[in-house]
Amino acid sequence: MSYVEGFVLAVPAANKESFRTMAETAGQVFLDHGATRVVECWGDDVPDGKLTDFKRAVKAEDGEVVVFSWIEWPSKEARYTGQKKVMEDPRMRMGGDMPFDGKRMIYGGFMPIVSFGR
């Protein structure tokens, strides 16, 4: 079964287009290094929770939108190998031009236990 890497982050709404452009570049890099699918989702209906929620998880500030993303890999090993290549790829050198605060991004690797789809 595949392996999934998930991300949640807060992006200033004014940076939507620069985030989309960055995500397109990064997505292609991930695909070039073994990922099978990359999905970036701009928050549209992200409610406030009673105890916790996506906004609190990334300390979203006024004017920021929660982004939920995932990368599918053929296996955990492919993720490990691919991530190393991604970090060495010159296309990922974005410097101080990041359209979001990476310190508030949460991420992790997940082993699917149930999967449906076509």
Short mmCIF file of N, CA, C and O in Angstrom, two decimals:
data_model
loop_
_atom_site.label_atom_id
_atom_site.label_comp_id
_atom_site.label_asym_id
_atom_site.label_seq_id
_atom_site.Cartn_x
_atom_site.Cartn_y
_atom_site.Cartn_z
N MET A 1 0.85 -1.18 0.00
CA MET A 1 0.00 0.00 0.00
C MET A 1 0.89 1.24 0.00
O MET A 1 2.03 1.21 0.45
N SER A 2 0.38 2.35 -0.44
CA SER A 2 1.13 3.61 -0.55
C SER A 2 1.42 4.20 0.83
O SER A 2 1.03 3.67 1.86
N TYR A 3 2.12 5.32 0.80
CA TYR A 3 2.46 6.06 2.01
C TYR A 3 2.05 7.51 1.77
O TYR A 3 2.20 8.02 0.66
N VAL A 4 1.52 8.18 2.79
CA VAL A 4 1.00 9.54 2.63
C VAL A 4 1.73 10.48 3.57
O VAL A 4 1.91 10.18 4.76
N GLU A 5 2.14 11.61 3.03
CA GLU A 5 2.76 12.67 3.81
C GLU A 5 1.76 13.82 3.83
O GLU A 5 1.31 14.28 2.78
N GLY A 6 1.37 14.26 5.02
CA GLY A 6 0.35 15.30 5.14
C GLY A 6 0.89 16.57 5.74
O GLY A 6 1.84 16.55 6.54
N PHE A 7 0.28 17.69 5.37
CA PHE A 7 0.71 19.01 5.81
C PHE A 7 -0.51 19.88 6.11
O PHE A 7 -1.52 19.81 5.41
N VAL A 8 -0.40 20.74 7.11
CA VAL A 8 -1.39 21.77 7.38
C VAL A 8 -0.59 23.04 7.68
O VAL A 8 0.38 23.01 8.45
N LEU A 9 -0.97 24.15 7.05
CA LEU A 9 -0.26 25.41 7.25
C LEU A 9 -1.22 26.57 7.07
O LEU A 9 -2.32 26.41 6.57
N ALA A 10 -0.78 27.74 7.51
CA ALA A 10 -1.57 28.96 7.37
C ALA A 10 -0.87 29.88 6.38
O ALA A 10 0.34 30.11 6.48
N VAL A 11 -1.64 30.38 5.41
CA VAL A 11 -1.10 31.25 4.36
C VAL A 11 -1.90 32.55 4.36
O VAL A 11 -3.13 32.51 4.34
N PRO A 12 -1.21 33.69 4.37
CA PRO A 12 -1.96 34.95 4.25
C PRO A 12 -2.81 34.92 2.97
O PRO A 12 -2.32 34.54 1.89
N ALA A 13 -4.08 35.30 3.10
CA ALA A 13 -4.98 35.28 1.94
C ALA A 13 -4.41 36.08 0.77
O ALA A 13 -4.57 35.70 -0.39
N ALA A 14 -3.69 37.16 1.07
CA ALA A 14 -3.09 37.99 0.01
C ALA A 14 -2.00 37.25 -0.75
O ALA A 14 -1.64 37.66 -1.86
N ASN A 15 -1.50 36.15 -0.20
CA ASN A 15 -0.41 35.39 -0.85
C ASN A 15 -0.92 34.16 -1.61
O ASN A 15 -0.13 33.29 -1.98
N LYS A 16 -2.22 34.09 -1.85
CA LYS A 16 -2.78 32.89 -2.50
C LYS A 16 -2.10 32.59 -3.83
O LYS A 16 -1.71 31.46 -4.09
N GLU A 17 -1.94 33.57 -4.68
CA GLU A 17 -1.36 33.32 -6.00
C GLU A 17 0.12 32.93 -5.89
O GLU A 17 0.57 32.02 -6.58
N SER A 18 0.88 33.60 -5.02
CA SER A 18 2.30 33.23 -4.89
C SER A 18 2.42 31.84 -4.25
O SER A 18 3.32 31.07 -4.61
N PHE A 19 1.50 31.49 -3.35
CA PHE A 19 1.51 30.14 -2.80
C PHE A 19 1.20 29.11 -3.89
O PHE A 19 1.87 28.08 -4.00
N ARG A 20 0.19 29.39 -4.71
CA ARG A 20 -0.17 28.46 -5.78
C ARG A 20 1.01 28.25 -6.73
O ARG A 20 1.31 27.12 -7.12
N THR A 21 1.70 29.32 -7.09
CA THR A 21 2.85 29.21 -7.98
C THR A 21 3.95 28.37 -7.34
O THR A 21 4.53 27.49 -7.98
N MET A 22 4.24 28.63 -6.06
CA MET A 22 5.25 27.86 -5.34
C MET A 22 4.84 26.39 -5.26
O MET A 22 5.65 25.49 -5.49
N ALA A 23 3.56 26.14 -4.99
CA ALA A 23 3.06 24.77 -4.86
C ALA A 23 3.16 24.02 -6.19
O ALA A 23 3.44 22.82 -6.20
N GLU A 24 2.91 24.70 -7.30
CA GLU A 24 3.05 24.05 -8.60
C GLU A 24 4.49 23.62 -8.84
O GLU A 24 4.75 22.51 -9.31
N THR A 25 5.44 24.49 -8.53
CA THR A 25 6.85 24.15 -8.70
C THR A 25 7.23 22.99 -7.78
O THR A 25 7.82 22.00 -8.22
N ALA A 26 6.91 23.12 -6.50
CA ALA A 26 7.26 22.08 -5.53
C ALA A 26 6.59 20.76 -5.89
O ALA A 26 7.21 19.69 -5.80
N GLY A 27 5.33 20.80 -6.30
CA GLY A 27 4.61 19.59 -6.67
C GLY A 27 5.31 18.84 -7.79
O GLY A 27 5.43 17.61 -7.74
N GLN A 28 5.78 19.57 -8.78
CA GLN A 28 6.49 18.92 -9.89
C GLN A 28 7.79 18.30 -9.41
O GLN A 28 8.17 17.21 -9.84
N VAL A 29 8.48 18.97 -8.49
CA VAL A 29 9.71 18.42 -7.92
C VAL A 29 9.41 17.10 -7.21
O VAL A 29 10.12 16.11 -7.40
N PHE A 30 8.36 17.07 -6.39
CA PHE A 30 8.00 15.84 -5.69
C PHE A 30 7.68 14.72 -6.69
O PHE A 30 8.13 13.58 -6.52
N LEU A 31 6.93 15.04 -7.73
CA LEU A 31 6.60 14.02 -8.73
C LEU A 31 7.86 13.53 -9.44
O LEU A 31 8.00 12.33 -9.71
N ASP A 32 8.78 14.44 -9.73
CA ASP A 32 10.03 14.07 -10.40
C ASP A 32 10.89 13.15 -9.54
O ASP A 32 11.75 12.45 -10.06
N HIS A 33 10.67 13.17 -8.23
CA HIS A 33 11.50 12.36 -7.33
C HIS A 33 10.72 11.23 -6.66
O HIS A 33 11.08 10.76 -5.59
N GLY A 34 9.64 10.79 -7.32
CA GLY A 34 9.00 9.54 -6.91
C GLY A 34 7.60 9.63 -6.35
O GLY A 34 6.94 8.60 -6.19
N ALA A 35 7.11 10.81 -6.01
CA ALA A 35 5.74 10.90 -5.53
C ALA A 35 4.78 10.54 -6.65
O ALA A 35 5.08 10.75 -7.83
N THR A 36 3.64 9.99 -6.30
CA THR A 36 2.65 9.61 -7.32
C THR A 36 1.50 10.61 -7.42
O THR A 36 0.79 10.62 -8.43
N ARG A 37 1.35 11.45 -6.39
CA ARG A 37 0.27 12.44 -6.41
C ARG A 37 0.58 13.53 -5.39
O ARG A 37 1.08 13.24 -4.30
N VAL A 38 0.27 14.77 -5.76
CA VAL A 38 0.44 15.91 -4.86
C VAL A 38 -0.86 16.71 -4.91
O VAL A 38 -1.35 17.04 -6.00
N VAL A 39 -1.44 17.01 -3.74
CA VAL A 39 -2.69 17.75 -3.67
C VAL A 39 -2.52 18.92 -2.70
O VAL A 39 -2.07 18.72 -1.57
N GLU A 40 -2.86 20.12 -3.15
CA GLU A 40 -2.83 21.33 -2.32
C GLU A 40 -4.26 21.85 -2.25
O GLU A 40 -4.88 22.10 -3.28
N CYS A 41 -4.80 22.03 -1.05
CA CYS A 41 -6.19 22.45 -0.88
C CYS A 41 -6.26 23.75 -0.09
O CYS A 41 -5.77 23.81 1.04
N TRP A 42 -6.87 24.77 -0.68
CA TRP A 42 -7.05 26.08 -0.05
C TRP A 42 -8.30 26.03 0.81
O TRP A 42 -9.38 25.67 0.34
N GLY A 43 -8.19 26.38 2.09
CA GLY A 43 -9.31 26.30 3.01
C GLY A 43 -10.53 27.08 2.53
O GLY A 43 -10.43 28.24 2.16
N ASP A 44 -11.67 26.43 2.56
CA ASP A 44 -12.91 27.04 2.09
C ASP A 44 -14.00 26.98 3.17
O ASP A 44 -14.82 27.87 3.28
N ASP A 45 -13.99 25.91 3.96
CA ASP A 45 -14.98 25.71 5.01
C ASP A 45 -14.25 25.09 6.20
O ASP A 45 -14.30 23.88 6.41
N VAL A 46 -13.53 25.91 6.94
CA VAL A 46 -12.69 25.44 8.05
C VAL A 46 -13.26 26.03 9.34
O VAL A 46 -12.91 27.15 9.74
N PRO A 47 -14.16 25.30 10.00
CA PRO A 47 -14.85 25.84 11.17
C PRO A 47 -13.95 25.90 12.41
O PRO A 47 -12.98 25.16 12.53
N ASP A 48 -14.33 26.78 13.30
CA ASP A 48 -13.70 26.84 14.61
C ASP A 48 -14.25 25.68 15.44
O ASP A 48 -15.45 25.41 15.43
N GLY A 49 -13.37 24.99 16.15
CA GLY A 49 -13.80 23.89 17.01
C GLY A 49 -13.97 24.34 18.45
O GLY A 49 -13.61 25.46 18.80
N LYS A 50 -14.51 23.45 19.27
CA LYS A 50 -14.69 23.77 20.68
C LYS A 50 -13.39 23.54 21.47
O LYS A 50 -13.08 24.30 22.38
N LEU A 51 -12.65 22.50 21.14
CA LEU A 51 -11.41 22.19 21.84
C LEU A 51 -10.17 22.43 20.98
O LEU A 51 -9.16 22.91 21.47
N THR A 52 -10.26 22.05 19.71
CA THR A 52 -9.14 22.24 18.80
C THR A 52 -9.68 22.30 17.38
O THR A 52 -10.83 21.98 17.12
N ASP A 53 -8.86 22.77 16.47
CA ASP A 53 -9.26 22.85 15.07
C ASP A 53 -8.02 23.12 14.23
O ASP A 53 -6.91 23.28 14.76
N PHE A 54 -8.20 23.15 12.92
CA PHE A 54 -7.07 23.37 12.02
C PHE A 54 -6.42 24.73 12.26
O PHE A 54 -5.19 24.86 12.21
N LYS A 55 -7.23 25.75 12.49
CA LYS A 55 -6.68 27.10 12.67
C LYS A 55 -5.76 27.17 13.89
O LYS A 55 -4.68 27.74 13.84
N ARG A 56 -6.22 26.59 15.00
CA ARG A 56 -5.41 26.59 16.21
C ARG A 56 -4.15 25.74 16.04
O ARG A 56 -3.11 26.06 16.61
N ALA A 57 -4.26 24.68 15.29
CA ALA A 57 -3.12 23.78 15.11
C ALA A 57 -1.93 24.51 14.47
O ALA A 57 -0.78 24.19 14.77
N VAL A 58 -2.22 25.47 13.59
CA VAL A 58 -1.14 26.21 12.91
C VAL A 58 -1.07 27.66 13.36
O VAL A 58 -0.39 28.48 12.74
N LYS A 59 -1.80 27.98 14.44
CA LYS A 59 -1.84 29.34 14.98
C LYS A 59 -2.16 30.37 13.90
O LYS A 59 -1.50 31.40 13.77
N ALA A 60 -3.19 30.06 13.10
CA ALA A 60 -3.60 30.97 12.02
C ALA A 60 -3.99 32.32 12.61
O ALA A 60 -4.68 32.39 13.63
N GLU A 61 -3.54 33.36 11.95
CA GLU A 61 -3.83 34.72 12.37
C GLU A 61 -4.92 35.32 11.48
O GLU A 61 -5.26 34.75 10.43
N ASP A 62 -5.48 36.46 11.90
CA ASP A 62 -6.48 37.12 11.07
C ASP A 62 -5.91 37.34 9.67
O ASP A 62 -4.76 37.75 9.53
N GLY A 63 -6.72 37.05 8.67
CA GLY A 63 -6.28 37.25 7.29
C GLY A 63 -5.53 36.07 6.71
O GLY A 63 -5.09 36.12 5.56
N GLU A 64 -5.39 34.98 7.48
CA GLU A 64 -4.71 33.79 6.96
C GLU A 64 -5.73 32.69 6.68
O GLU A 64 -6.77 32.60 7.32
N VAL A 65 -5.40 31.87 5.71
CA VAL A 65 -6.25 30.75 5.29
C VAL A 65 -5.50 29.46 5.57
O VAL A 65 -4.29 29.36 5.35
N VAL A 66 -6.20 28.46 6.07
CA VAL A 66 -5.59 27.16 6.31
C VAL A 66 -5.49 26.39 5.00
O VAL A 66 -6.45 26.33 4.22
N VAL A 67 -4.30 25.82 4.76
CA VAL A 67 -4.06 24.98 3.59
C VAL A 67 -3.81 23.57 4.08
O VAL A 67 -3.04 23.36 5.03
N PHE A 68 -4.47 22.61 3.46
CA PHE A 68 -4.33 21.19 3.77
C PHE A 68 -3.77 20.52 2.53
O PHE A 68 -4.32 20.66 1.44
N SER A 69 -2.66 19.83 2.70
CA SER A 69 -1.97 19.24 1.54
C SER A 69 -1.55 17.81 1.85
O SER A 69 -1.33 17.47 3.00
N TRP A 70 -1.40 17.02 0.79
CA TRP A 70 -0.82 15.71 0.98
C TRP A 70 -0.07 15.27 -0.26
O TRP A 70 -0.32 15.74 -1.38
N ILE A 71 0.89 14.41 -0.02
CA ILE A 71 1.71 13.83 -1.07
C ILE A 71 1.60 12.32 -0.92
O ILE A 71 1.80 11.79 0.18
N GLU A 72 1.28 11.64 -2.00
CA GLU A 72 1.23 10.18 -1.98
C GLU A 72 2.53 9.64 -2.57
O GLU A 72 3.01 10.11 -3.60
N TRP A 73 3.07 8.66 -1.88
CA TRP A 73 4.31 7.98 -2.30
C TRP A 73 4.01 6.49 -2.47
O TRP A 73 3.10 5.97 -1.82
N PRO A 74 4.77 5.79 -3.29
CA PRO A 74 4.54 4.34 -3.45
C PRO A 74 4.77 3.56 -2.15
O PRO A 74 4.16 2.51 -1.94
N SER A 75 5.66 4.07 -1.28
CA SER A 75 6.00 3.38 -0.03
C SER A 75 6.70 4.36 0.91
O SER A 75 7.10 5.46 0.49
N LYS A 76 6.86 3.95 2.16
CA LYS A 76 7.60 4.78 3.11
C LYS A 76 9.05 4.93 2.66
O LYS A 76 9.64 6.00 2.78
N GLU A 77 9.62 3.88 2.12
CA GLU A 77 11.00 3.92 1.63
C GLU A 77 11.13 4.90 0.47
O GLU A 77 12.10 5.66 0.38
N ALA A 78 10.14 4.91 -0.42
CA ALA A 78 10.16 5.85 -1.56
C ALA A 78 10.07 7.29 -1.05
O ALA A 78 10.72 8.19 -1.59
N ARG A 79 9.29 7.51 0.00
CA ARG A 79 9.20 8.84 0.60
C ARG A 79 10.55 9.26 1.15
O ARG A 79 11.02 10.39 0.91
N TYR A 80 11.20 8.37 1.88
CA TYR A 80 12.49 8.70 2.47
C TYR A 80 13.51 9.04 1.38
O TYR A 80 14.19 10.07 1.46
N THR A 81 13.60 8.23 0.38
CA THR A 81 14.54 8.46 -0.73
C THR A 81 14.17 9.71 -1.52
O THR A 81 15.01 10.54 -1.85
N GLY A 82 12.88 9.85 -1.83
CA GLY A 82 12.41 10.99 -2.60
C GLY A 82 12.59 12.31 -1.87
O GLY A 82 13.01 13.31 -2.47
N GLN A 83 12.29 12.34 -0.58
CA GLN A 83 12.43 13.57 0.21
C GLN A 83 13.88 14.05 0.20
O GLN A 83 14.14 15.25 0.12
N LYS A 84 14.81 13.13 0.31
CA LYS A 84 16.22 13.51 0.29
C LYS A 84 16.57 14.18 -1.03
O LYS A 84 17.22 15.23 -1.07
N LYS A 85 16.10 13.62 -2.13
CA LYS A 85 16.35 14.20 -3.46
C LYS A 85 15.64 15.54 -3.61
O LYS A 85 16.18 16.46 -4.23
N VAL A 86 14.42 15.64 -3.08
CA VAL A 86 13.67 16.90 -3.15
C VAL A 86 14.44 18.01 -2.46
O VAL A 86 14.58 19.13 -2.99
N MET A 87 14.97 17.75 -1.28
CA MET A 87 15.69 18.78 -0.53
C MET A 87 16.99 19.20 -1.22
O MET A 87 17.47 20.31 -1.02
N GLU A 88 17.54 18.32 -2.06
CA GLU A 88 18.76 18.64 -2.80
C GLU A 88 18.47 19.29 -4.15
O GLU A 88 19.37 19.81 -4.80
N ASP A 89 17.23 19.28 -4.58
CA ASP A 89 16.85 19.80 -5.89
C ASP A 89 16.93 21.33 -5.88
O ASP A 89 16.32 21.98 -5.03
N PRO A 90 17.66 21.94 -6.83
CA PRO A 90 17.80 23.40 -6.85
C PRO A 90 16.47 24.15 -7.03
O PRO A 90 16.37 25.31 -6.64
N ARG A 91 15.45 23.50 -7.57
CA ARG A 91 14.16 24.16 -7.73
C ARG A 91 13.48 24.44 -6.39
O ARG A 91 12.57 25.26 -6.31
N MET A 92 13.95 23.78 -5.33
CA MET A 92 13.36 23.97 -4.00
C MET A 92 14.06 25.07 -3.21
O MET A 92 13.68 25.35 -2.09
N ARG A 93 15.03 25.72 -3.78
CA ARG A 93 15.74 26.81 -3.10
C ARG A 93 14.93 28.09 -3.25
O ARG A 93 15.06 28.82 -4.21
N MET A 94 14.07 28.36 -2.28
CA MET A 94 13.16 29.50 -2.37
C MET A 94 13.61 30.67 -1.51
O MET A 94 13.03 31.74 -1.57
N GLY A 95 14.60 30.46 -0.69
CA GLY A 95 15.12 31.55 0.13
C GLY A 95 14.06 32.17 1.03
O GLY A 95 13.21 31.50 1.59
N GLY A 96 14.09 33.48 1.14
CA GLY A 96 13.15 34.20 1.98
C GLY A 96 11.84 34.52 1.29
O GLY A 96 11.06 35.32 1.80
N ASP A 97 11.59 33.92 0.14
CA ASP A 97 10.39 34.23 -0.63
C ASP A 97 9.21 33.32 -0.32
O ASP A 97 8.28 33.23 -1.10
N MET A 98 9.24 32.63 0.82
CA MET A 98 8.15 31.74 1.16
C MET A 98 6.88 32.55 1.41
O MET A 98 6.91 33.53 2.16
N PRO A 99 5.75 32.13 0.82
CA PRO A 99 4.50 32.88 1.01
C PRO A 99 3.76 32.52 2.30
O PRO A 99 2.60 32.84 2.47
N PHE A 100 4.43 31.82 3.22
CA PHE A 100 3.82 31.45 4.50
C PHE A 100 4.93 31.26 5.54
O PHE A 100 6.11 31.19 5.20
N ASP A 101 4.53 31.19 6.80
CA ASP A 101 5.47 30.99 7.90
C ASP A 101 5.66 29.49 8.12
O ASP A 101 4.81 28.83 8.72
N GLY A 102 6.76 28.96 7.64
CA GLY A 102 7.02 27.53 7.74
C GLY A 102 7.17 27.01 9.16
O GLY A 102 7.01 25.81 9.40
N LYS A 103 7.44 27.88 10.11
CA LYS A 103 7.58 27.45 11.51
C LYS A 103 6.25 26.98 12.09
O LYS A 103 6.22 26.25 13.07
N ARG A 104 5.14 27.41 11.49
CA ARG A 104 3.82 27.02 12.00
C ARG A 104 3.20 25.88 11.21
O ARG A 104 2.07 25.48 11.46
N MET A 105 3.94 25.34 10.24
CA MET A 105 3.44 24.21 9.45
C MET A 105 3.54 22.93 10.29
O MET A 105 4.52 22.73 11.00
N ILE A 106 2.51 22.11 10.22
CA ILE A 106 2.58 20.79 10.85
C ILE A 106 2.57 19.75 9.73
O ILE A 106 1.98 19.96 8.66
N TYR A 107 3.27 18.65 9.94
CA TYR A 107 3.37 17.63 8.91
C TYR A 107 3.69 16.29 9.54
O TYR A 107 4.09 16.20 10.70
N GLY A 108 3.53 15.25 8.75
CA GLY A 108 3.87 13.92 9.21
C GLY A 108 3.64 12.89 8.13
O GLY A 108 3.02 13.18 7.09
N GLY A 109 4.16 11.70 8.35
CA GLY A 109 3.98 10.58 7.44
C GLY A 109 2.95 9.62 8.00
O GLY A 109 2.91 9.37 9.20
N PHE A 110 2.13 9.08 7.11
CA PHE A 110 1.01 8.25 7.52
C PHE A 110 0.92 6.99 6.67
O PHE A 110 1.01 7.05 5.44
N MET A 111 0.69 5.87 7.35
CA MET A 111 0.49 4.60 6.68
C MET A 111 -1.01 4.39 6.53
O MET A 111 -1.73 4.29 7.53
N PRO A 112 -1.54 4.36 5.29
CA PRO A 112 -2.97 4.14 5.11
C PRO A 112 -3.38 2.79 5.69
O PRO A 112 -2.66 1.79 5.55
N ILE A 113 -4.53 2.77 6.34
CA ILE A 113 -5.06 1.51 6.85
C ILE A 113 -6.39 1.15 6.19
O ILE A 113 -6.82 0.00 6.25
N VAL A 114 -7.05 2.14 5.58
CA VAL A 114 -8.25 1.91 4.79
C VAL A 114 -8.19 2.87 3.62
O VAL A 114 -7.83 4.04 3.79
N SER A 115 -8.52 2.40 2.44
CA SER A 115 -8.48 3.27 1.26
C SER A 115 -9.61 2.89 0.31
O SER A 115 -9.79 1.70 0.00
N PHE A 116 -10.38 3.89 -0.10
CA PHE A 116 -11.45 3.67 -1.07
C PHE A 116 -11.20 4.62 -2.24
O PHE A 116 -10.54 5.64 -2.09
N GLY A 117 -11.74 4.33 -3.36
CA GLY A 117 -11.61 5.22 -4.52
C GLY A 117 -11.66 4.46 -5.81
O GLY A 117 -11.78 3.25 -5.86
N ARG A 118 -11.53 5.23 -6.86
CA ARG A 118 -11.57 4.65 -8.22
C ARG A 118 -10.26 4.81 -8.90
O ARG A 118 -9.53 5.67 -8.76
#
